[in-house]
PDB file of C-alpha atoms in Angstrom:
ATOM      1  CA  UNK U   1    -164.357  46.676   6.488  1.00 50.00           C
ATOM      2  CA  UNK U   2    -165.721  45.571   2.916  1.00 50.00           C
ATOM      3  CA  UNK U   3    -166.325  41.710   1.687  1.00 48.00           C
ATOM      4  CA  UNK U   4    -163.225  41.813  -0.962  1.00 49.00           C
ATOM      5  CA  UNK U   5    -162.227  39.836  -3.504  1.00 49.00           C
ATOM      6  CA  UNK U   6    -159.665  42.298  -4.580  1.00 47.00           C
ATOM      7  CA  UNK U   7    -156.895  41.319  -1.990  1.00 49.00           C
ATOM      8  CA  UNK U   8    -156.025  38.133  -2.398  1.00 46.00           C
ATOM      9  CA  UNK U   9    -154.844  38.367  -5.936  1.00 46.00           C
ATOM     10  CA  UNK U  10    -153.494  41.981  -5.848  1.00 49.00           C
ATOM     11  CA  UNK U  11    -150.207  40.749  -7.378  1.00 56.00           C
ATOM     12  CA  UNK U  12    -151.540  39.130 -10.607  1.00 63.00           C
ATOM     13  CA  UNK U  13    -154.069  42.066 -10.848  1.00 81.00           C
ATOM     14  CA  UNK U  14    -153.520  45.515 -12.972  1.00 93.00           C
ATOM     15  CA  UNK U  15    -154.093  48.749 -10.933  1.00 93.00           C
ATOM     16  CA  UNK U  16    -157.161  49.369 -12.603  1.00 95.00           C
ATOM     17  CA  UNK U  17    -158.754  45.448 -11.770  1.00 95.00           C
ATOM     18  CA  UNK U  18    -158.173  46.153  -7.922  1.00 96.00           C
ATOM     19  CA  UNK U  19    -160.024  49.912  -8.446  1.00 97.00           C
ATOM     20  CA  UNK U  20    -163.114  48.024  -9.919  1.00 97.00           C
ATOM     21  CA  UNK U  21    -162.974  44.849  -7.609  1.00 97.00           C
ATOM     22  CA  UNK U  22    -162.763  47.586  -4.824  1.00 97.00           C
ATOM     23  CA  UNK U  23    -165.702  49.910  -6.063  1.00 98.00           C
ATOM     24  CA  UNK U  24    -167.963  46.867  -6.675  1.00 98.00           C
ATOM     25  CA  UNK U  25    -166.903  46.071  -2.758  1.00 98.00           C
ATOM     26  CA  UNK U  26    -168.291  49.371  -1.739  1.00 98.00           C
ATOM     27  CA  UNK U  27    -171.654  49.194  -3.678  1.00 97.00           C
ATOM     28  CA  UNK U  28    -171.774  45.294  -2.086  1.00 97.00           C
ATOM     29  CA  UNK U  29    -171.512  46.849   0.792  1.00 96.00           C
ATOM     30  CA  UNK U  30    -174.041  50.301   0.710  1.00 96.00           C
ATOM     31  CA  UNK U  31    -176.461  48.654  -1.088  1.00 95.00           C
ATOM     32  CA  UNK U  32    -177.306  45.819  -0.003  1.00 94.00           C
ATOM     33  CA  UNK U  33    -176.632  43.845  -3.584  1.00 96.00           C
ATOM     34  CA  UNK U  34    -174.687  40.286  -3.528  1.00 97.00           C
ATOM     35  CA  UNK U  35    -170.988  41.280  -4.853  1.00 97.00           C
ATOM     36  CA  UNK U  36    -171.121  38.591  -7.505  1.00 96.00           C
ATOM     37  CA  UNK U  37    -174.407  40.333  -8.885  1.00 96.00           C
ATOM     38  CA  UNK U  38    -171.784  43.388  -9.445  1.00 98.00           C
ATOM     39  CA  UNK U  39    -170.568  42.822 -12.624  1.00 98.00           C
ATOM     40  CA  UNK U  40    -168.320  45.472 -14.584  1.00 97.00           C
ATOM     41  CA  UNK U  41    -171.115  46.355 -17.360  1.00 98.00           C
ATOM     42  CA  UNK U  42    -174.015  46.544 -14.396  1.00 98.00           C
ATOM     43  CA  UNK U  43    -175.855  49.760 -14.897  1.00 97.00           C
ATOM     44  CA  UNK U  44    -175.711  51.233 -11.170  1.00 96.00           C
ATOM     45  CA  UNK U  45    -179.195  52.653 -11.742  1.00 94.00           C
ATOM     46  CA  UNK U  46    -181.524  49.890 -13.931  1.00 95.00           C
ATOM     47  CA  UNK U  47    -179.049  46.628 -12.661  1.00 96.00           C
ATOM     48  CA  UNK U  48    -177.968  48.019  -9.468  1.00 96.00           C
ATOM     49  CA  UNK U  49    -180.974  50.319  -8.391  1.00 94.00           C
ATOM     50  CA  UNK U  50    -178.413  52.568  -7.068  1.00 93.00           C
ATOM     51  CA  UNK U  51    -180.372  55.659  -6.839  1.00 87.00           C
ATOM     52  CA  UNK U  52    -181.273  59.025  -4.945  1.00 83.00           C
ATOM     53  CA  UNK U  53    -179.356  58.318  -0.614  1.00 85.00           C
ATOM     54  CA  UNK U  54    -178.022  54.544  -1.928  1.00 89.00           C
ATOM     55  CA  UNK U  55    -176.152  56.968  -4.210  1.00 92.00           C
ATOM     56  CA  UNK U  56    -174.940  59.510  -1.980  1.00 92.00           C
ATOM     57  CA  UNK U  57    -174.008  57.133   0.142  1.00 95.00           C
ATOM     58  CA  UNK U  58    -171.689  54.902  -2.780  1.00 96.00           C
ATOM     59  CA  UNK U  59    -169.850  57.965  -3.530  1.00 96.00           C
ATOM     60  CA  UNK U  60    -169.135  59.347  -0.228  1.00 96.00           C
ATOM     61  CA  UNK U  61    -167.674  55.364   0.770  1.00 97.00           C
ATOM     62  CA  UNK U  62    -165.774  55.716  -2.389  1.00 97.00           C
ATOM     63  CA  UNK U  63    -164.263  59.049  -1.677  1.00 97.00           C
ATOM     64  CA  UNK U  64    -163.517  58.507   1.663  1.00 97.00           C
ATOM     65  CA  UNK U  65    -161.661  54.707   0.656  1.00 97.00           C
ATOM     66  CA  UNK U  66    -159.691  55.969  -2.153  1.00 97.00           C
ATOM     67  CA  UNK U  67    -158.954  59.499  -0.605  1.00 96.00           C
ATOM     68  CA  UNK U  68    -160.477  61.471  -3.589  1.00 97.00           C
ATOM     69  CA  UNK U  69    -163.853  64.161  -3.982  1.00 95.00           C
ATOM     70  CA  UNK U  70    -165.695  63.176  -6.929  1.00 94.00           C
ATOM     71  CA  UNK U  71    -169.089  65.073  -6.900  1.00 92.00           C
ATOM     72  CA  UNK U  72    -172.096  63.409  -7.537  1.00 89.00           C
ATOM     73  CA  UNK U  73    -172.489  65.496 -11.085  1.00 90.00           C
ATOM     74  CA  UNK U  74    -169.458  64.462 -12.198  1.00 89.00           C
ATOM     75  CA  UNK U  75    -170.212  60.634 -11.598  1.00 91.00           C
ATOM     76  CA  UNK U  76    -174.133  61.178 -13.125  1.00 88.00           C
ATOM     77  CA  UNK U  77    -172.879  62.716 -16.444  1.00 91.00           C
ATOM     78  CA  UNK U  78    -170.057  60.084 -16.928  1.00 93.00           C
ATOM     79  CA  UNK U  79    -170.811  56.732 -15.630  1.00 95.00           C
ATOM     80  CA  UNK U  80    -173.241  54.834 -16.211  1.00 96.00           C
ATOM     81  CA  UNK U  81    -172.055  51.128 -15.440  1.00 97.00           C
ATOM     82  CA  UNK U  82    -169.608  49.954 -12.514  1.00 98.00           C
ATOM     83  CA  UNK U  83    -166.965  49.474 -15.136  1.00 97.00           C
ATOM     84  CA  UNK U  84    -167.026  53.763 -16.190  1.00 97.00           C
ATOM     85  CA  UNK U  85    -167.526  54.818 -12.302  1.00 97.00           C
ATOM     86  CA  UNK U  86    -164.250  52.363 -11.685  1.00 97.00           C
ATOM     87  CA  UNK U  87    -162.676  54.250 -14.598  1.00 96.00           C
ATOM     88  CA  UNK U  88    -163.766  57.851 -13.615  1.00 96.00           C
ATOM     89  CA  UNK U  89    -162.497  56.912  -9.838  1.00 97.00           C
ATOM     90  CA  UNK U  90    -159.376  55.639 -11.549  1.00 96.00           C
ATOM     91  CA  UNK U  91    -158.537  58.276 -12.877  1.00 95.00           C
ATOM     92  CA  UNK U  92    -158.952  60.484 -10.392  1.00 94.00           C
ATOM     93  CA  UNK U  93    -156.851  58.612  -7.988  1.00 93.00           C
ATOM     94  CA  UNK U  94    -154.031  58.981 -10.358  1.00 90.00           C
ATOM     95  CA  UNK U  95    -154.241  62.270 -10.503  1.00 88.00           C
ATOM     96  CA  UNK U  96    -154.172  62.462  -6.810  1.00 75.00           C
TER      97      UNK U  96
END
């Protein structure tokens, strides 16, 4: 469904890398931006111009690939770059 990058080295790569290759997929892919433009200390709002439905739409991709409900608070008061929203989503996975 997503352009990846994340599965053909999912061997050699920590559970946390494939998280944040996979969000930056999903923002590729809602947005609109190039996936090698998504790098992990991109600001989603002032890099990525990730804002207001782009937004909405990120997180809802992101909960539905990695089976979690992160609310769009939660996300806005701790992540500011792709590399914290990986983290947050992270986390949250693990926690299942």
């Amino acid at each position: 469904m997503y352009k990846t990058n994340y599965k053909t080295h999912c061997r050699h790569r920590t559970a946390f890398e494939i998280t944040l290759a996979k969000i930056q997929s999903i923002i590729a892919h809602t947005t609109g931006n190039e996936l090698e433009d998504i790098e992990e200390n991109s600001l989603l709002e002032e890099d990525l111009d990730i804002v207001d439905r782009d937004f909405s739409r990120v997180i809802q991709e992101i909960n539905k690939a990695f089976e979690i409900n992160l609310s769009a608070e939660a996300i806005l008061e701790e992540a500011e770059t792709v590399r914290e929203l990986a983290l947050l989503v992270h986390e949250e996975a693990e926690l299942g």
